[in-house]
Amino acid sequence: MSTARYRAFIAVAQQGSLSAAARALGVSQPTVSSQIATLERQSQIELFHRQGYRMTLTGAGHKLMTLAQKLLALEAETEFFLRDSGQLNQGELKIGAVGPFHVIEMVAAYSARHPGMKLSIRMGNSQQVLHDLENYTTDVAVLAGLYDRPELLVREYARHAIILFAHIDHPLARREQVELGELHGLPLLLREQGSTTRTAIEKALQAAGVKPRTQLEIGSREAIREAVARGLGIGAVSEAEFIADPRFRPVRIAGDPASTTTYVYCMKERSESLLVRSFLKAIEGSAAPNLPVLLTAPKPLIAPTAKKLA
């Protein structure tokens, strides 16, 4: 029995197409297509309705989906048992993350305690990182948003203020800090919808009744930096992720009205496993102490209560 075929089957069912499933699994589209074809040929059952590139489950496919998920969960549980029965002097810890800053310091803290363990980091957007965690591709996940899902447990890791940064020739660049109201009517560069930075800054602006002029909506930190460097507007970023550049200067918002929080997630059913517990223990207090915007120490493992961020 090839669990890879069932993994491909589940990915196609969840993603809705071969290409999206291949991206989620990190393999080629022909590989996924071959696995699905083999599964259908050997079982002599049509598992998907095909409408162009879109693929939806048949009645038999829905029944197999339930069984396949149980099969992979059992496989993962078996693997976790074997790994957790050891002494953490060998094996692998798999981490999913949306950004490099905090996950790297977590890896450093864990490696110092468990130098014999291999660590791997799988980067992606929030949806991909959560998908990997819930499908046992990773052991823990590092995210910037709070997600209310009953199968997850979460620990708050660190909170950082959102700051502005402006081109060195911009009037704001000569200031140490500005009032939020001073952004009214100014060109503000925003990340894409769903960005936690954008959500936080927009919430603060709305609460204060401030309406900047949205100059551009840009889908990456790097592109925001280049746009600011070319004088196209003012950028906003978590202070933890700000990278100094001679072309622009950081400017704090008085009172730090907007902030982002980094959280560490694990599956609730695995929260007491040796592997996950060792990671959570190792990262306690590992958030960089020289950051003045670290407002909270890591909290005990809790169930998330806030709703999923838009």
PDB file of C-alpha atoms in Angstrom:
ATOM      1  CA  MET A   1       0.000   0.000   0.000  1.00  0.00           C
ATOM      2  CA  SER A   2       1.384   3.419  -0.984  1.00  0.00           C
ATOM      3  CA  THR A   3       0.387   6.142   1.439  1.00  0.00           C
ATOM      4  CA  ALA A   4       1.824   8.650  -1.049  1.00  0.00           C
ATOM      5  CA  ARG A   5      -1.144   7.922  -3.327  1.00  0.00           C
ATOM      6  CA  TYR A   6      -3.604   8.595  -0.535  1.00  0.00           C
ATOM      7  CA  ARG A   7      -1.720  11.760   0.371  1.00  0.00           C
ATOM      8  CA  ALA A   8      -2.031  12.892  -3.260  1.00  0.00           C
ATOM      9  CA  PHE A   9      -5.722  11.931  -3.273  1.00  0.00           C
ATOM     10  CA  ILE A  10      -6.420  14.025  -0.161  1.00  0.00           C
ATOM     11  CA  ALA A  11      -4.467  16.986  -1.554  1.00  0.00           C
ATOM     12  CA  VAL A  12      -6.436  16.970  -4.827  1.00  0.00           C
ATOM     13  CA  ALA A  13      -9.715  16.700  -2.913  1.00  0.00           C
ATOM     14  CA  GLN A  14      -8.782  19.639  -0.690  1.00  0.00           C
ATOM     15  CA  GLN A  15      -7.173  21.840  -3.347  1.00  0.00           C
ATOM     16  CA  GLY A  16      -9.580  21.115  -6.193  1.00  0.00           C
ATOM     17  CA  SER A  17      -7.042  20.582  -8.973  1.00  0.00           C
ATOM     18  CA  LEU A  18      -3.911  18.620  -9.826  1.00  0.00           C
ATOM     19  CA  SER A  19      -1.744  21.731 -10.121  1.00  0.00           C
ATOM     20  CA  ALA A  20      -2.819  23.157  -6.747  1.00  0.00           C
ATOM     21  CA  ALA A  21      -2.341  19.760  -5.088  1.00  0.00           C
ATOM     22  CA  ALA A  22       1.152  19.467  -6.572  1.00  0.00           C
ATOM     23  CA  ARG A  23       2.084  22.890  -5.175  1.00  0.00           C
ATOM     24  CA  ALA A  24       0.723  21.993  -1.737  1.00  0.00           C
ATOM     25  CA  LEU A  25       2.682  18.724  -1.697  1.00  0.00           C
ATOM     26  CA  GLY A  26       5.852  20.194  -3.191  1.00  0.00           C
ATOM     27  CA  VAL A  27       5.939  17.688  -6.064  1.00  0.00           C
ATOM     28  CA  SER A  28       5.373  17.849  -9.821  1.00  0.00           C
ATOM     29  CA  GLN A  29       1.901  17.815 -11.347  1.00  0.00           C
ATOM     30  CA  PRO A  30       2.631  14.654 -13.406  1.00  0.00           C
ATOM     31  CA  THR A  31       3.537  12.860 -10.167  1.00  0.00           C
ATOM     32  CA  VAL A  32       0.172  13.714  -8.605  1.00  0.00           C
ATOM     33  CA  SER A  33      -1.669  12.858 -11.832  1.00  0.00           C
ATOM     34  CA  SER A  34       0.050   9.462 -11.989  1.00  0.00           C
ATOM     35  CA  GLN A  35      -0.776   8.687  -8.346  1.00  0.00           C
ATOM     36  CA  ILE A  36      -4.464   9.494  -8.848  1.00  0.00           C
ATOM     37  CA  ALA A  37      -4.620   7.515 -12.095  1.00  0.00           C
ATOM     38  CA  THR A  38      -3.006   4.487 -10.434  1.00  0.00           C
ATOM     39  CA  LEU A  39      -5.399   4.676  -7.490  1.00  0.00           C
ATOM     40  CA  GLU A  40      -8.451   4.806  -9.775  1.00  0.00           C
ATOM     41  CA  ARG A  41      -7.131   2.100 -12.093  1.00  0.00           C
ATOM     42  CA  GLN A  42      -6.299  -0.346  -9.305  1.00  0.00           C
ATOM     43  CA  SER A  43      -9.591   0.207  -7.496  1.00  0.00           C
ATOM     44  CA  GLN A  44     -11.607   0.467 -10.736  1.00  0.00           C
ATOM     45  CA  ILE A  45     -13.537   3.314  -9.124  1.00  0.00           C
ATOM     46  CA  GLU A  46     -13.972   6.876 -10.380  1.00  0.00           C
ATOM     47  CA  LEU A  47     -12.941   9.042  -7.438  1.00  0.00           C
ATOM     48  CA  PHE A  48     -13.253  12.490  -9.041  1.00  0.00           C
ATOM     49  CA  HIS A  49     -15.614  14.369 -11.323  1.00  0.00           C
ATOM     50  CA  ARG A  50     -13.488  16.288 -13.835  1.00  0.00           C
ATOM     51  CA  GLN A  51     -14.706  19.658 -15.105  1.00  0.00           C
ATOM     52  CA  GLY A  52     -11.837  21.171 -17.043  1.00  0.00           C
ATOM     53  CA  TYR A  53      -9.038  21.686 -14.540  1.00  0.00           C
ATOM     54  CA  ARG A  54     -11.435  21.429 -11.592  1.00  0.00           C
ATOM     55  CA  MET A  55     -11.791  18.114  -9.770  1.00  0.00           C
ATOM     56  CA  THR A  56     -14.501  17.306  -7.220  1.00  0.00           C
ATOM     57  CA  LEU A  57     -15.110  14.108  -5.291  1.00  0.00           C
ATOM     58  CA  THR A  58     -17.611  11.502  -6.418  1.00  0.00           C
ATOM     59  CA  GLY A  59     -19.728   9.649  -3.862  1.00  0.00           C
ATOM     60  CA  ALA A  60     -17.079   6.939  -3.667  1.00  0.00           C
ATOM     61  CA  GLY A  61     -14.413   9.619  -3.397  1.00  0.00           C
ATOM     62  CA  HIS A  62     -16.098  11.134  -0.330  1.00  0.00           C
ATOM     63  CA  LYS A  63     -16.141   7.736   1.384  1.00  0.00           C
ATOM     64  CA  LEU A  64     -12.485   7.136   0.538  1.00  0.00           C
ATOM     65  CA  MET A  65     -11.596  10.614   1.828  1.00  0.00           C
ATOM     66  CA  THR A  66     -12.728   9.672   5.345  1.00  0.00           C
ATOM     67  CA  LEU A  67     -10.808   6.396   5.275  1.00  0.00           C
ATOM     68  CA  ALA A  68      -7.676   7.942   3.746  1.00  0.00           C
ATOM     69  CA  GLN A  69      -7.548  10.650   6.415  1.00  0.00           C
ATOM     70  CA  LYS A  70      -7.817   8.002   9.130  1.00  0.00           C
ATOM     71  CA  LEU A  71      -5.072   5.986   7.441  1.00  0.00           C
ATOM     72  CA  LEU A  72      -2.656   8.919   7.287  1.00  0.00           C
ATOM     73  CA  ALA A  73      -3.498   9.956  10.842  1.00  0.00           C
ATOM     74  CA  LEU A  74      -2.670   6.418  12.010  1.00  0.00           C
ATOM     75  CA  GLU A  75       0.572   6.476  10.025  1.00  0.00           C
ATOM     76  CA  ALA A  76       1.500   9.811  11.604  1.00  0.00           C
ATOM     77  CA  GLU A  77       0.555   8.580  15.083  1.00  0.00           C
ATOM     78  CA  THR A  78       2.774   5.522  14.601  1.00  0.00           C
ATOM     79  CA  GLU A  79       5.681   7.670  13.439  1.00  0.00           C
ATOM     80  CA  PHE A  80       5.212  10.072  16.342  1.00  0.00           C
ATOM     81  CA  PHE A  81       5.161   7.187  18.833  1.00  0.00           C
ATOM     82  CA  LEU A  82       8.434   5.810  17.505  1.00  0.00           C
ATOM     83  CA  ARG A  83      10.062   9.249  17.512  1.00  0.00           C
ATOM     84  CA  ASP A  84       8.739  10.208  20.926  1.00  0.00           C
ATOM     85  CA  SER A  85       9.936   6.953  22.487  1.00  0.00           C
ATOM     86  CA  GLY A  86      13.538   8.001  22.012  1.00  0.00           C
ATOM     87  CA  GLN A  87      15.769  10.401  23.923  1.00  0.00           C
ATOM     88  CA  LEU A  88      15.713  13.292  21.416  1.00  0.00           C
ATOM     89  CA  ASN A  89      19.324  12.645  20.439  1.00  0.00           C
ATOM     90  CA  GLN A  90      18.353  11.815  16.880  1.00  0.00           C
ATOM     91  CA  GLY A  91      15.362  12.238  14.588  1.00  0.00           C
ATOM     92  CA  GLU A  92      13.711  15.215  12.927  1.00  0.00           C
ATOM     93  CA  LEU A  93      11.496  18.111  13.988  1.00  0.00           C
ATOM     94  CA  LYS A  94       9.524  19.720  11.161  1.00  0.00           C
ATOM     95  CA  ILE A  95       8.477  23.360  11.485  1.00  0.00           C
ATOM     96  CA  GLY A  96       6.123  25.383   9.297  1.00  0.00           C
ATOM     97  CA  ALA A  97       6.422  29.184   9.228  1.00  0.00           C
ATOM     98  CA  VAL A  98       5.193  32.263   7.355  1.00  0.00           C
ATOM     99  CA  GLY A  99       8.333  34.332   7.967  1.00  0.00           C
ATOM    100  CA  PRO A 100      11.981  33.798   8.888  1.00  0.00           C
ATOM    101  CA  PHE A 101      12.565  36.133  11.832  1.00  0.00           C
ATOM    102  CA  HIS A 102      11.192  34.293  14.856  1.00  0.00           C
ATOM    103  CA  VAL A 103      11.434  30.762  13.498  1.00  0.00           C
ATOM    104  CA  ILE A 104      15.208  31.110  13.093  1.00  0.00           C
ATOM    105  CA  GLU A 105      15.697  32.162  16.715  1.00  0.00           C
ATOM    106  CA  MET A 106      13.449  29.267  17.763  1.00  0.00           C
ATOM    107  CA  VAL A 107      15.569  26.842  15.755  1.00  0.00           C
ATOM    108  CA  ALA A 108      18.717  28.248  17.373  1.00  0.00           C
ATOM    109  CA  ALA A 109      17.240  27.783  20.860  1.00  0.00           C
ATOM    110  CA  TYR A 110      16.118  24.215  20.114  1.00  0.00           C
ATOM    111  CA  SER A 111      19.411  23.209  18.495  1.00  0.00           C
ATOM    112  CA  ALA A 112      21.318  24.433  21.547  1.00  0.00           C
ATOM    113  CA  ARG A 113      19.335  22.025  23.744  1.00  0.00           C
ATOM    114  CA  HIS A 114      19.083  19.126  21.303  1.00  0.00           C
ATOM    115  CA  PRO A 115      22.103  19.263  18.985  1.00  0.00           C
ATOM    116  CA  GLY A 116      21.520  15.731  17.708  1.00  0.00           C
ATOM    117  CA  MET A 117      18.105  16.551  16.272  1.00  0.00           C
ATOM    118  CA  LYS A 118      17.642  17.449  12.624  1.00  0.00           C
ATOM    119  CA  LEU A 119      15.364  20.427  11.986  1.00  0.00           C
ATOM    120  CA  SER A 120      13.606  21.408   8.775  1.00  0.00           C
ATOM    121  CA  ILE A 121      11.623  24.574   8.017  1.00  0.00           C
ATOM    122  CA  ARG A 122       8.811  24.656   5.475  1.00  0.00           C
ATOM    123  CA  MET A 123       7.903  28.228   4.483  1.00  0.00           C
ATOM    124  CA  GLY A 124       4.547  29.287   3.049  1.00  0.00           C
ATOM    125  CA  ASN A 125       1.553  31.551   3.513  1.00  0.00           C
ATOM    126  CA  SER A 126      -0.786  31.102   6.485  1.00  0.00           C
ATOM    127  CA  GLN A 127      -3.134  28.758   4.627  1.00  0.00           C
ATOM    128  CA  GLN A 128      -0.308  26.509   3.488  1.00  0.00           C
ATOM    129  CA  VAL A 129       1.337  26.412   6.917  1.00  0.00           C
ATOM    130  CA  LEU A 130      -1.936  25.472   8.633  1.00  0.00           C
ATOM    131  CA  HIS A 131      -2.629  22.842   5.969  1.00  0.00           C
ATOM    132  CA  ASP A 132       0.784  21.260   6.564  1.00  0.00           C
ATOM    133  CA  LEU A 133       0.249  21.167  10.330  1.00  0.00           C
ATOM    134  CA  GLU A 134      -3.248  19.688  10.135  1.00  0.00           C
ATOM    135  CA  ASN A 135      -2.092  17.065   7.644  1.00  0.00           C
ATOM    136  CA  TYR A 136       0.916  16.062   9.794  1.00  0.00           C
ATOM    137  CA  THR A 137       3.461  17.311   7.274  1.00  0.00           C
ATOM    138  CA  THR A 138       4.916  19.461  10.069  1.00  0.00           C
ATOM    139  CA  ASP A 139       5.068  19.077  13.852  1.00  0.00           C
ATOM    140  CA  VAL A 140       4.623  22.727  14.853  1.00  0.00           C
ATOM    141  CA  ALA A 141       3.745  25.962  13.059  1.00  0.00           C
ATOM    142  CA  VAL A 142       4.794  29.587  13.576  1.00  0.00           C
ATOM    143  CA  LEU A 143       2.151  32.097  12.466  1.00  0.00           C
ATOM    144  CA  ALA A 144       1.361  35.783  12.861  1.00  0.00           C
ATOM    145  CA  GLY A 145      -2.397  35.339  13.262  1.00  0.00           C
ATOM    146  CA  LEU A 146      -4.714  33.784  15.847  1.00  0.00           C
ATOM    147  CA  TYR A 147      -6.860  31.000  14.395  1.00  0.00           C
ATOM    148  CA  ASP A 148      -9.816  29.493  16.231  1.00  0.00           C
ATOM    149  CA  ARG A 149      -9.799  25.804  15.349  1.00  0.00           C
ATOM    150  CA  PRO A 150     -10.790  23.130  17.874  1.00  0.00           C
ATOM    151  CA  GLU A 151      -8.031  20.740  16.813  1.00  0.00           C
ATOM    152  CA  LEU A 152      -5.262  23.289  17.513  1.00  0.00           C
ATOM    153  CA  LEU A 153      -3.476  24.548  20.607  1.00  0.00           C
ATOM    154  CA  VAL A 154      -1.521  27.787  20.533  1.00  0.00           C
ATOM    155  CA  ARG A 155       1.133  29.629  22.525  1.00  0.00           C
ATOM    156  CA  GLU A 156       1.709  33.350  22.262  1.00  0.00           C
ATOM    157  CA  TYR A 157       5.399  33.881  21.568  1.00  0.00           C
ATOM    158  CA  ALA A 158       6.030  37.612  21.102  1.00  0.00           C
ATOM    159  CA  ARG A 159       4.274  40.858  20.259  1.00  0.00           C
ATOM    160  CA  HIS A 160       5.824  43.664  18.235  1.00  0.00           C
ATOM    161  CA  ALA A 161       4.722  47.186  17.412  1.00  0.00           C
ATOM    162  CA  ILE A 162       4.057  48.171  13.826  1.00  0.00           C
ATOM    163  CA  ILE A 163       6.257  51.061  12.744  1.00  0.00           C
ATOM    164  CA  LEU A 164       6.345  53.241   9.651  1.00  0.00           C
ATOM    165  CA  PHE A 165       9.258  53.825   7.315  1.00  0.00           C
ATOM    166  CA  ALA A 166       9.657  56.607   4.780  1.00  0.00           C
ATOM    167  CA  HIS A 167      12.107  57.698   2.085  1.00  0.00           C
ATOM    168  CA  ILE A 168      14.951  59.770   3.538  1.00  0.00           C
ATOM    169  CA  ASP A 169      13.685  62.865   1.681  1.00  0.00           C
ATOM    170  CA  HIS A 170      10.165  62.540   3.064  1.00  0.00           C
ATOM    171  CA  PRO A 171       9.294  64.996   5.896  1.00  0.00           C
ATOM    172  CA  LEU A 172       8.356  62.098   8.210  1.00  0.00           C
ATOM    173  CA  ALA A 173      11.871  60.662   7.907  1.00  0.00           C
ATOM    174  CA  ARG A 174      13.175  63.570  10.004  1.00  0.00           C
ATOM    175  CA  ARG A 175      10.923  62.590  12.919  1.00  0.00           C
ATOM    176  CA  GLU A 176      11.505  60.041  15.678  1.00  0.00           C
ATOM    177  CA  GLN A 177       7.781  59.397  15.987  1.00  0.00           C
ATOM    178  CA  VAL A 178       4.474  60.671  14.615  1.00  0.00           C
ATOM    179  CA  GLU A 179       0.899  60.739  15.812  1.00  0.00           C
ATOM    180  CA  LEU A 180      -1.411  58.331  14.023  1.00  0.00           C
ATOM    181  CA  GLY A 181      -3.591  61.244  12.919  1.00  0.00           C
ATOM    182  CA  GLU A 182      -0.723  62.688  10.894  1.00  0.00           C
ATOM    183  CA  LEU A 183      -1.176  59.872   8.383  1.00  0.00           C
ATOM    184  CA  HIS A 184      -4.518  61.341   7.284  1.00  0.00           C
ATOM    185  CA  GLY A 185      -4.362  61.937   3.534  1.00  0.00           C
ATOM    186  CA  LEU A 186      -0.779  60.686   3.175  1.00  0.00           C
ATOM    187  CA  PRO A 187       0.098  57.920   0.665  1.00  0.00           C
ATOM    188  CA  LEU A 188       0.258  54.643   2.602  1.00  0.00           C
ATOM    189  CA  LEU A 189       1.549  51.467   0.959  1.00  0.00           C
ATOM    190  CA  LEU A 190      -0.384  48.390   2.084  1.00  0.00           C
ATOM    191  CA  ARG A 191       0.211  44.651   1.953  1.00  0.00           C
ATOM    192  CA  GLU A 192      -2.358  42.364   0.329  1.00  0.00           C
ATOM    193  CA  GLN A 193      -5.728  41.590   1.934  1.00  0.00           C
ATOM    194  CA  GLY A 194      -5.238  38.985   4.671  1.00  0.00           C
ATOM    195  CA  SER A 195      -1.846  40.307   5.758  1.00  0.00           C
ATOM    196  CA  THR A 196      -1.716  40.544   9.560  1.00  0.00           C
ATOM    197  CA  THR A 197       0.281  43.775   9.313  1.00  0.00           C
ATOM    198  CA  ARG A 198      -2.385  45.325   7.107  1.00  0.00           C
ATOM    199  CA  THR A 199      -5.196  44.085   9.346  1.00  0.00           C
ATOM    200  CA  ALA A 200      -3.566  45.591  12.447  1.00  0.00           C
ATOM    201  CA  ILE A 201      -2.733  48.991  10.940  1.00  0.00           C
ATOM    202  CA  GLU A 202      -6.163  49.331   9.291  1.00  0.00           C
ATOM    203  CA  LYS A 203      -7.888  48.499  12.584  1.00  0.00           C
ATOM    204  CA  ALA A 204      -5.884  51.211  14.385  1.00  0.00           C
ATOM    205  CA  LEU A 205      -6.557  53.766  11.632  1.00  0.00           C
ATOM    206  CA  GLN A 206     -10.274  53.019  11.611  1.00  0.00           C
ATOM    207  CA  ALA A 207     -10.517  53.306  15.400  1.00  0.00           C
ATOM    208  CA  ALA A 208      -8.839  56.722  15.237  1.00  0.00           C
ATOM    209  CA  GLY A 209     -10.919  57.907  12.275  1.00  0.00           C
ATOM    210  CA  VAL A 210      -7.789  58.397  10.180  1.00  0.00           C
ATOM    211  CA  LYS A 211      -7.985  57.941   6.403  1.00  0.00           C
ATOM    212  CA  PRO A 212      -4.636  57.839   4.612  1.00  0.00           C
ATOM    213  CA  ARG A 213      -4.540  57.724   0.841  1.00  0.00           C
ATOM    214  CA  THR A 214      -3.943  54.156  -0.281  1.00  0.00           C
ATOM    215  CA  GLN A 215      -1.298  54.552  -2.943  1.00  0.00           C
ATOM    216  CA  LEU A 216      -0.538  50.928  -3.768  1.00  0.00           C
ATOM    217  CA  GLU A 217      -1.451  47.427  -2.606  1.00  0.00           C
ATOM    218  CA  ILE A 218       1.671  45.247  -2.735  1.00  0.00           C
ATOM    219  CA  GLY A 219       1.970  41.526  -2.042  1.00  0.00           C
ATOM    220  CA  SER A 220       5.409  41.232  -0.407  1.00  0.00           C
ATOM    221  CA  ARG A 221       7.649  42.924   2.165  1.00  0.00           C
ATOM    222  CA  GLU A 222      10.450  43.238  -0.370  1.00  0.00           C
ATOM    223  CA  ALA A 223       8.232  45.038  -2.885  1.00  0.00           C
ATOM    224  CA  ILE A 224       6.998  47.427  -0.175  1.00  0.00           C
ATOM    225  CA  ARG A 225      10.613  48.258   0.681  1.00  0.00           C
ATOM    226  CA  GLU A 226      11.461  49.036  -2.942  1.00  0.00           C
ATOM    227  CA  ALA A 227       8.338  51.160  -3.373  1.00  0.00           C
ATOM    228  CA  VAL A 228       9.238  53.212  -0.283  1.00  0.00           C
ATOM    229  CA  ALA A 229      12.834  53.528  -1.483  1.00  0.00           C
ATOM    230  CA  ARG A 230      11.525  55.015  -4.738  1.00  0.00           C
ATOM    231  CA  GLY A 231       9.376  57.535  -2.900  1.00  0.00           C
ATOM    232  CA  LEU A 232       6.011  56.022  -3.821  1.00  0.00           C
ATOM    233  CA  GLY A 233       4.618  56.197  -0.306  1.00  0.00           C
ATOM    234  CA  ILE A 234       4.994  55.317   3.361  1.00  0.00           C
ATOM    235  CA  GLY A 235       5.426  51.696   4.440  1.00  0.00           C
ATOM    236  CA  ALA A 236       4.272  49.894   7.585  1.00  0.00           C
ATOM    237  CA  VAL A 237       5.988  46.840   9.035  1.00  0.00           C
ATOM    238  CA  SER A 238       6.349  44.899  12.272  1.00  0.00           C
ATOM    239  CA  GLU A 239       9.400  46.296  14.059  1.00  0.00           C
ATOM    240  CA  ALA A 240      10.795  42.770  14.341  1.00  0.00           C
ATOM    241  CA  GLU A 241      10.885  42.518  10.545  1.00  0.00           C
ATOM    242  CA  PHE A 242      12.276  45.966   9.757  1.00  0.00           C
ATOM    243  CA  ILE A 243      15.607  45.848   7.918  1.00  0.00           C
ATOM    244  CA  ALA A 244      17.711  49.008   7.958  1.00  0.00           C
ATOM    245  CA  ASP A 245      18.391  50.603   4.583  1.00  0.00           C
ATOM    246  CA  PRO A 246      20.165  53.907   3.805  1.00  0.00           C
ATOM    247  CA  ARG A 247      17.346  54.843   1.423  1.00  0.00           C
ATOM    248  CA  PHE A 248      14.678  55.178   4.130  1.00  0.00           C
ATOM    249  CA  ARG A 249      14.230  55.698   7.872  1.00  0.00           C
ATOM    250  CA  PRO A 250      11.976  54.031  10.459  1.00  0.00           C
ATOM    251  CA  VAL A 251       9.430  56.195  12.284  1.00  0.00           C
ATOM    252  CA  ARG A 252       7.557  55.043  15.364  1.00  0.00           C
ATOM    253  CA  ILE A 253       3.829  55.683  15.822  1.00  0.00           C
ATOM    254  CA  ALA A 254       3.202  57.386  19.175  1.00  0.00           C
ATOM    255  CA  GLY A 255       1.696  55.001  21.705  1.00  0.00           C
ATOM    256  CA  ASP A 256       2.234  51.944  19.481  1.00  0.00           C
ATOM    257  CA  PRO A 257      -1.478  51.661  18.559  1.00  0.00           C
ATOM    258  CA  ALA A 258      -0.928  48.752  16.161  1.00  0.00           C
ATOM    259  CA  SER A 259       1.001  45.545  16.721  1.00  0.00           C
ATOM    260  CA  THR A 260       1.398  42.007  15.429  1.00  0.00           C
ATOM    261  CA  THR A 261       1.727  38.873  17.519  1.00  0.00           C
ATOM    262  CA  THR A 262       3.628  35.702  16.710  1.00  0.00           C
ATOM    263  CA  TYR A 263       2.061  32.413  17.799  1.00  0.00           C
ATOM    264  CA  VAL A 264       3.278  28.817  17.914  1.00  0.00           C
ATOM    265  CA  TYR A 265       0.727  26.127  17.035  1.00  0.00           C
ATOM    266  CA  CYS A 266       0.570  22.368  17.418  1.00  0.00           C
ATOM    267  CA  MET A 267      -2.151  19.770  17.026  1.00  0.00           C
ATOM    268  CA  LYS A 268      -4.076  19.395  20.283  1.00  0.00           C
ATOM    269  CA  GLU A 269      -3.710  15.607  20.161  1.00  0.00           C
ATOM    270  CA  ARG A 270       0.077  15.982  19.995  1.00  0.00           C
ATOM    271  CA  SER A 271       0.559  18.689  22.620  1.00  0.00           C
ATOM    272  CA  GLU A 272       1.844  16.180  25.193  1.00  0.00           C
ATOM    273  CA  SER A 273       4.176  14.314  22.846  1.00  0.00           C
ATOM    274  CA  LEU A 274       7.854  14.395  23.764  1.00  0.00           C
ATOM    275  CA  LEU A 275       8.856  16.011  20.477  1.00  0.00           C
ATOM    276  CA  VAL A 276       6.378  18.897  20.658  1.00  0.00           C
ATOM    277  CA  ARG A 277       6.867  19.461  24.393  1.00  0.00           C
ATOM    278  CA  SER A 278      10.629  19.623  23.916  1.00  0.00           C
ATOM    279  CA  PHE A 279      10.202  22.365  21.304  1.00  0.00           C
ATOM    280  CA  LEU A 280       7.792  24.429  23.403  1.00  0.00           C
ATOM    281  CA  LYS A 281      10.123  24.137  26.396  1.00  0.00           C
ATOM    282  CA  ALA A 282      13.184  25.119  24.381  1.00  0.00           C
ATOM    283  CA  ILE A 283      11.663  28.324  22.974  1.00  0.00           C
ATOM    284  CA  GLU A 284      10.517  29.722  26.316  1.00  0.00           C
ATOM    285  CA  GLY A 285      12.211  33.082  26.673  1.00  0.00           C
ATOM    286  CA  SER A 286      14.070  32.750  23.369  1.00  0.00           C
ATOM    287  CA  ALA A 287      12.487  35.802  21.705  1.00  0.00           C
ATOM    288  CA  ALA A 288      15.274  38.331  21.155  1.00  0.00           C
ATOM    289  CA  PRO A 289      15.619  40.278  24.439  1.00  0.00           C
ATOM    290  CA  ASN A 290      17.053  43.381  22.762  1.00  0.00           C
ATOM    291  CA  LEU A 291      13.751  44.160  21.073  1.00  0.00           C
ATOM    292  CA  PRO A 292      12.077  46.923  23.120  1.00  0.00           C
ATOM    293  CA  VAL A 293       8.667  46.068  21.671  1.00  0.00           C
ATOM    294  CA  LEU A 294       8.474  42.582  23.177  1.00  0.00           C
ATOM    295  CA  LEU A 295       5.456  43.228  25.364  1.00  0.00           C
ATOM    296  CA  THR A 296       4.631  39.775  26.654  1.00  0.00           C
ATOM    297  CA  ALA A 297       6.538  36.716  27.763  1.00  0.00           C
ATOM    298  CA  PRO A 298       5.495  33.348  26.324  1.00  0.00           C
ATOM    299  CA  LYS A 299       2.250  32.154  27.885  1.00  0.00           C
ATOM    300  CA  PRO A 300       1.221  28.636  28.877  1.00  0.00           C
ATOM    301  CA  LEU A 301      -0.278  26.471  26.171  1.00  0.00           C
ATOM    302  CA  ILE A 302      -3.892  27.583  25.664  1.00  0.00           C
ATOM    303  CA  ALA A 303      -6.780  26.927  23.337  1.00  0.00           C
ATOM    304  CA  PRO A 304      -7.279  29.888  20.945  1.00  0.00           C
ATOM    305  CA  THR A 305     -10.406  31.923  21.572  1.00  0.00           C
ATOM    306  CA  ALA A 306     -10.246  34.696  18.989  1.00  0.00           C
ATOM    307  CA  LYS A 307     -11.808  34.255  15.575  1.00  0.00           C
ATOM    308  CA  LYS A 308      -9.723  33.653  12.484  1.00  0.00           C
ATOM    309  CA  LEU A 309      -8.253  36.820  11.091  1.00  0.00           C
ATOM    310  CA  ALA A 310      -9.584  37.884   7.746  1.00  0.00           C
TER     311      ALA A 310
END
